[in-house]
Amino acid sequence: MNQKEFWLFDDCLRIDGRDGSFLETVSAPEKQRHFDGISLCAARNAHACFQLAVVPASGALSELELLWSPLTGAAGEIPGENVRFYTQWFHRLHEKLVPDMLLPFGGPLVFAVPLDRERLADQRAGAVWAELWIPPEQPAGEYAGSLTVRSGGREQVFSISCRVSACSVPVRSKITADFNNYADSLSDSFDSLRENPERYRDGSYLAVEREFYRMSREHRGVYHNLPYRHSGAMPKSFAPELEGEGKALRVKSWEAFDAHFGPYFDGSAFRGCRGGEYPVEFAYLPFSLAWPANYEKWGKKGYRTEYRRILMEFVRHFEEKGWDATVFEILLNNKKDYRFFPYTIDEIWYEHDQDVVDTYYDIIRRTFEDSRAKFVFRMDSSNHYGNHFDHRFSDYCGMWVAGDAMFSWFPESVEAMRRRGNILWIYVSVLQALDQPLLSLWVWPVRCMMTGTTGFTVWNTTGFGKDPLTCPAVEGGEALFYPGSPFGLEEPLPSIRLKSLRGAMELVELAMTQEAGPLQVELKRRINSALGMEGEGSWFRPKPEFVKTPPRYWDFDKAVPEAALPQVYLG
């Protein structure tokens, strides 16, 4: 076997499927290719990952076999079932073949170069992602084993070593990686759902959706599914069925709603997950300006009566079920731009829309504040964040998702929110494009740690687009998962970027296990030094003069140029 056809490399790099060159910029690429073996290190309850490059001299390969020898050491063995291998699929972007979608190795797609003679006719290099999970109870120590690669009667053996440290990544995250998406954004991409009018009743939709929740949990994220569309319309089972009107309005049946969401709220949906079996951390509720009261009644007494009746039914039902571990969010995701409503309540732009928030809060207040179930009025804010973070709205709303740019101008908002006991996340919007460096994803959990926020929201993580095999929507910026239907799998497929983001979460979560004190101060100093930051204050941007004026007059060209900001801030 030609040794240069097969080599190992680290999990922070990727190769171009056209020729096997690195996509990320590296100063000494020859040192990143490991022809004999690789050394890993990991904390407990974390993953050690590496990759296998396959660059056949002939430009093609039709078979590949992987044999894993479990890692052993003086302290015992890391079980062989703790390793997983994935075939990397390559997408087309800017004349490159960029790997991202991952398929189970040995599954429905046979590893080959090229993987698809029509879609990937110019592919000359392939790759395998390998991940080794270190369970929480694994004894610390040095472990060693091997990976044998076979192809066409040839064989190559790589040595694999792993140093397991005594520290452990906590089971429950201190930072929330929010994988946001909307209503039913799955059915159009799955063959079993697309043309099935009974999918919400026959269990087929729930079976697919549940795997997204589970995959998110295993990657230290929260699958966060807003139940309604911008019009206020909701798919069946995303809200309980109602009957009656006015004072007689009531929930007719909780059966479909409970079957849908109950396993998330009691944790049973996560049974067997490596991320732990406990209730989902956050969940949207179906409340909007259009539900449960008819929006045509807005401003009338009947609207208030109907709204409060159903909201209080939710409170009673959730208490009876014992669903008290999840934070249940009431979010008004309405924008005038989408024409369905005359107000922009999601990320308020016009000052007069503030009156709607006052009116709405007066409708819902004193319905859930004393409940042991955790209900919260959530505000997503960008344009007026500087006006609202220390304002009556921050008393109304116990949860805030702040637009990244505007948040960065107001470091004082972190303490103002903390004083009120409010949850504060950063709104990431779309992710970087597929061909951007993998480490660009690490900036978000690191920024949470360095700024004192407790989470970050990725705007849309299921924006697959029309042809995700070629390239998902917005150059990959709206997808952390892929639909498995093109390969006969009615389940989600992970991405390399999802794996990389999990690695960042594990590292940051480990750092945050250190209580405030000299060690944490030193950790932050080293992070700043490694990333070229001058101090914790440099994780914020200078406040532009125009923030003193109404947002509709802002001229972003007068903000501090991005070129003047630390590059890590821009990913």
Coordinates of C-alpha atoms in Angstrom, one line a residue, residues 152-438:
G152 CA -7.9 -4.0 -2.5
G153 CA -5.9 -6.6 -0.6
R154 CA -3.6 -3.9 0.9
E155 CA -3.4 -3.1 4.6
Q156 CA -2.0 -0.2 6.7
V157 CA -2.0 -0.1 10.5
F158 CA -2.1 3.3 12.4
S159 CA -1.2 3.5 16.1
I160 CA -3.9 5.4 18.1
S161 CA -3.2 6.7 21.6
C162 CA -5.3 8.8 23.9
R163 CA -4.6 10.5 27.2
V164 CA -7.7 10.7 29.3
S165 CA -7.5 13.5 31.9
A166 CA -9.0 13.3 35.4
C167 CA -11.3 16.3 34.8
S168 CA -14.8 15.9 33.4
V169 CA -17.1 17.9 31.2
P170 CA -20.4 18.4 33.1
V171 CA -23.4 16.5 31.9
R172 CA -25.6 19.6 31.8
S173 CA -24.3 22.5 29.9
K174 CA -23.7 25.9 31.5
I175 CA -24.0 27.5 28.0
T176 CA -27.0 26.9 25.8
A177 CA -26.3 26.2 22.1
D178 CA -29.7 27.0 20.6
F179 CA -30.4 25.2 17.3
N180 CA -33.4 27.3 16.3
N181 CA -35.9 26.4 13.5
Y182 CA -39.5 27.1 12.6
A183 CA -42.8 25.1 12.7
D184 CA -42.5 22.0 10.5
S185 CA -39.3 22.7 8.6
L186 CA -38.6 19.0 8.1
S187 CA -41.5 17.4 6.1
D188 CA -40.5 18.8 2.7
S189 CA -37.1 17.1 3.0
F190 CA -38.1 13.6 4.1
D191 CA -39.8 11.1 1.7
S192 CA -41.9 9.5 4.4
L193 CA -43.4 12.9 5.4
R194 CA -43.6 15.0 2.2
E195 CA -46.8 13.6 0.7
N196 CA -48.2 12.1 3.9
P197 CA -51.3 14.1 5.1
E198 CA -51.5 11.9 8.2
R199 CA -47.9 12.5 9.3
Y200 CA -48.9 14.4 12.5
R201 CA -51.3 11.7 13.5
D202 CA -49.6 8.4 12.5
G203 CA -46.4 9.1 14.4
S204 CA -44.2 9.4 11.3
Y205 CA -43.4 13.1 11.8
L206 CA -42.7 12.7 15.5
A207 CA -40.3 9.8 14.8
V208 CA -38.2 12.0 12.5
E209 CA -38.4 15.1 14.7
R210 CA -37.5 13.2 17.8
E211 CA -34.2 12.2 16.2
F212 CA -33.3 15.9 15.7
Y213 CA -33.9 16.5 19.4
R214 CA -31.7 13.5 20.3
M215 CA -28.9 14.4 17.9
S216 CA -28.9 18.0 19.3
R217 CA -28.6 16.6 22.9
E218 CA -25.7 14.4 21.9
H219 CA -24.0 17.4 20.5
R220 CA -24.6 19.7 23.5
G221 CA -27.3 21.7 21.8
V222 CA -31.0 22.3 22.1
Y223 CA -33.3 21.6 19.1
H224 CA -35.6 24.7 19.4
N225 CA -38.7 24.5 17.3
L226 CA -41.0 27.6 17.1
P227 CA -44.5 26.0 16.7
Y228 CA -46.1 28.7 14.4
R229 CA -45.3 30.4 11.2
H230 CA -45.2 34.1 10.6
S231 CA -48.9 34.0 9.7
G232 CA -49.6 32.4 13.1
A233 CA -50.7 29.1 11.4
M234 CA -49.6 25.9 13.2
P235 CA -49.3 22.3 12.1
K236 CA -51.5 19.9 14.0
S237 CA -50.2 18.7 17.4
F238 CA -48.1 21.7 17.8
A239 CA -50.9 23.2 20.0
P240 CA -53.7 21.5 21.9
E241 CA -57.1 21.5 20.2
L242 CA -59.5 24.2 21.5
E243 CA -63.3 24.5 21.7
G244 CA -65.8 27.2 22.6
E245 CA -65.5 30.9 22.6
G246 CA -65.1 33.8 25.1
K247 CA -65.5 32.6 28.7
A248 CA -66.3 29.1 27.4
L249 CA -63.1 28.7 25.5
R250 CA -61.2 25.7 26.7
V251 CA -58.7 23.0 25.7
K252 CA -60.8 20.2 24.1
S253 CA -58.0 17.6 24.3
W254 CA -54.4 17.5 25.4
E255 CA -53.8 14.1 23.9
A256 CA -52.0 15.0 20.7
F257 CA -50.0 17.8 22.2
D258 CA -48.9 15.6 25.1
A259 CA -47.9 12.8 22.8
H260 CA -45.8 15.3 20.8
F261 CA -44.1 17.2 23.5
G262 CA -44.5 15.2 26.7
P263 CA -41.4 13.0 26.1
Y264 CA -39.3 16.1 25.6
F265 CA -40.7 17.8 28.8
D266 CA -40.2 14.7 31.0
G267 CA -36.9 13.6 29.4
S268 CA -38.0 10.2 28.2
A269 CA -37.3 11.2 24.6
F270 CA -33.6 11.2 25.4
R271 CA -33.4 7.8 26.9
G272 CA -30.1 6.2 25.9
C273 CA -28.5 9.5 24.7
R274 CA -24.9 10.1 25.4
G275 CA -25.8 13.6 26.4
G276 CA -28.0 12.4 29.3
E277 CA -31.6 11.6 29.9
Y278 CA -33.3 14.7 31.3
P279 CA -36.0 17.2 30.1
V280 CA -35.2 19.5 27.2
E281 CA -33.8 22.7 28.6
F282 CA -35.9 25.3 26.6
A283 CA -39.1 25.0 24.6
Y284 CA -41.2 27.5 22.7
L285 CA -45.0 27.5 23.5
P286 CA -47.6 28.1 20.7
F287 CA -48.7 31.4 22.0
S288 CA -48.7 34.3 19.5
L289 CA -50.8 37.3 18.7
A290 CA -53.0 34.9 16.7
W291 CA -53.4 32.1 19.2
P292 CA -55.2 31.1 21.4
A293 CA -57.4 34.1 20.9
N294 CA -58.5 35.2 17.5
Y295 CA -56.4 38.2 16.4
E296 CA -59.6 39.8 15.0
K297 CA -60.5 40.4 18.7
W298 CA -57.3 42.3 19.5
G299 CA -58.0 45.4 21.6
K300 CA -61.3 43.9 22.8
K301 CA -62.2 42.4 26.2
G302 CA -62.9 39.1 24.6
Y303 CA -59.3 38.7 23.4
R304 CA -58.0 39.2 26.9
T305 CA -60.5 36.8 28.4
E306 CA -59.7 34.0 25.9
Y307 CA -56.0 34.5 26.1
R308 CA -55.8 34.3 29.9
R309 CA -58.1 31.3 30.1
I310 CA -55.9 29.2 27.9
L311 CA -52.6 30.4 29.3
M312 CA -53.8 29.5 32.8
E313 CA -54.9 26.1 31.5
F314 CA -51.4 25.6 30.3
V315 CA -50.0 26.5 33.7
R316 CA -52.4 24.0 35.5
H317 CA -51.7 21.2 33.0
F318 CA -47.9 21.6 33.1
E319 CA -48.0 21.6 36.9
E320 CA -50.1 18.5 37.0
K321 CA -47.7 16.8 34.6
G322 CA -44.7 17.8 36.7
W323 CA -43.1 19.5 33.8
D324 CA -41.0 21.9 35.9
A325 CA -37.5 21.4 34.5
T326 CA -37.9 23.1 31.1
V327 CA -38.0 26.9 30.5
F328 CA -41.2 27.5 28.6
E329 CA -41.0 30.5 26.3
I330 CA -43.8 32.8 25.2
L331 CA -42.4 34.7 22.1
L332 CA -44.2 37.1 19.8
N333 CA -42.4 36.3 16.5
N334 CA -44.4 38.9 14.5
K335 CA -43.0 41.3 11.9
K336 CA -44.8 43.9 9.8
D337 CA -42.5 43.0 7.0
Y338 CA -44.2 39.6 6.6
R339 CA -47.5 41.4 6.1
F340 CA -49.6 39.2 8.4
F341 CA -49.6 41.7 11.3
P342 CA -49.4 45.5 11.4
Y343 CA -46.6 45.4 14.1
T344 CA -43.0 44.4 14.4
I345 CA -42.7 42.8 17.9
D346 CA -39.9 40.5 17.0
E347 CA -36.9 42.8 17.1
I348 CA -38.9 46.0 17.6
W349 CA -38.0 48.7 15.0
Y350 CA -40.6 51.4 15.4
E351 CA -41.2 53.1 18.7
H352 CA -45.0 52.8 18.5
D353 CA -44.7 49.0 18.5
Q354 CA -43.6 49.3 22.1
D355 CA -47.3 50.0 23.0
V356 CA -48.2 46.5 21.7
V357 CA -45.8 44.9 24.2
D358 CA -47.2 46.9 27.0
T359 CA -50.7 45.9 26.1
Y360 CA -49.7 42.2 25.7
Y361 CA -47.9 42.1 29.0
D362 CA -50.9 43.5 30.7
I363 CA -52.9 40.6 29.2
I364 CA -50.6 37.8 30.4
R365 CA -49.2 39.1 33.7
R366 CA -50.2 37.4 36.9
T367 CA -50.9 34.1 35.2
F368 CA -47.7 32.1 35.6
E369 CA -45.3 34.1 37.8
D370 CA -46.0 32.0 40.9
S371 CA -46.1 28.6 39.1
R372 CA -43.5 26.0 39.8
A373 CA -43.5 25.4 36.0
K374 CA -41.0 27.8 34.4
F375 CA -42.9 30.1 32.1
V376 CA -41.1 33.2 30.7
F377 CA -42.0 36.0 28.4
R378 CA -39.1 36.2 25.9
M379 CA -38.0 39.2 23.9
D380 CA -35.7 39.0 20.9
S381 CA -34.1 42.4 20.5
S382 CA -31.6 44.1 18.2
N383 CA -32.4 47.6 17.1
H384 CA -33.7 48.8 20.4
Y385 CA -31.7 46.6 22.7
G386 CA -29.7 49.6 24.0
N387 CA -33.0 51.3 25.0
H388 CA -34.6 48.2 26.5
F389 CA -32.0 46.2 28.5
D390 CA -32.5 48.5 31.6
H391 CA -36.1 49.4 31.0
R392 CA -39.6 48.3 32.0
F393 CA -39.4 45.6 29.2
S394 CA -36.5 43.9 31.1
D395 CA -38.9 43.6 34.0
Y396 CA -41.6 42.2 31.8
C397 CA -39.4 39.7 29.9
G398 CA -37.3 37.2 31.8
M399 CA -35.4 36.0 28.7
W400 CA -33.6 38.0 26.1
V401 CA -31.9 37.1 22.8
A402 CA -29.9 40.1 21.8
G403 CA -28.7 40.8 18.2
D404 CA -25.0 40.3 18.2
A405 CA -23.9 43.7 16.8
M406 CA -26.2 45.7 19.2
F407 CA -25.3 43.5 22.2
S408 CA -21.6 44.2 21.5
W409 CA -22.1 47.9 22.0
F410 CA -23.6 47.5 25.5
P411 CA -21.3 45.5 27.8
E412 CA -23.2 47.1 30.7
S413 CA -26.3 45.2 29.8
V414 CA -24.9 41.9 31.0
E415 CA -24.9 43.1 34.7
A416 CA -28.3 44.8 34.3
M417 CA -29.8 41.5 33.1
R418 CA -28.0 39.6 35.8
R419 CA -29.4 41.8 38.5
R420 CA -33.0 41.0 37.3
G421 CA -32.3 37.3 37.1
N422 CA -32.9 37.4 33.3
I423 CA -31.6 34.9 30.8
L424 CA -29.4 36.6 28.2
W425 CA -28.3 34.9 24.9
I426 CA -26.4 36.3 21.8
Y427 CA -28.2 36.1 18.5
V428 CA -25.8 34.6 16.0
S429 CA -28.0 34.9 12.9
V430 CA -26.7 32.6 10.1
L431 CA -23.5 30.5 10.5
Q432 CA -20.4 31.1 8.4
A433 CA -20.3 29.5 5.0
L434 CA -19.2 25.9 4.5
D435 CA -15.7 26.9 3.3
Q436 CA -14.9 29.2 6.2
P437 CA -12.4 27.8 8.8
L438 CA -13.9 25.3 11.2

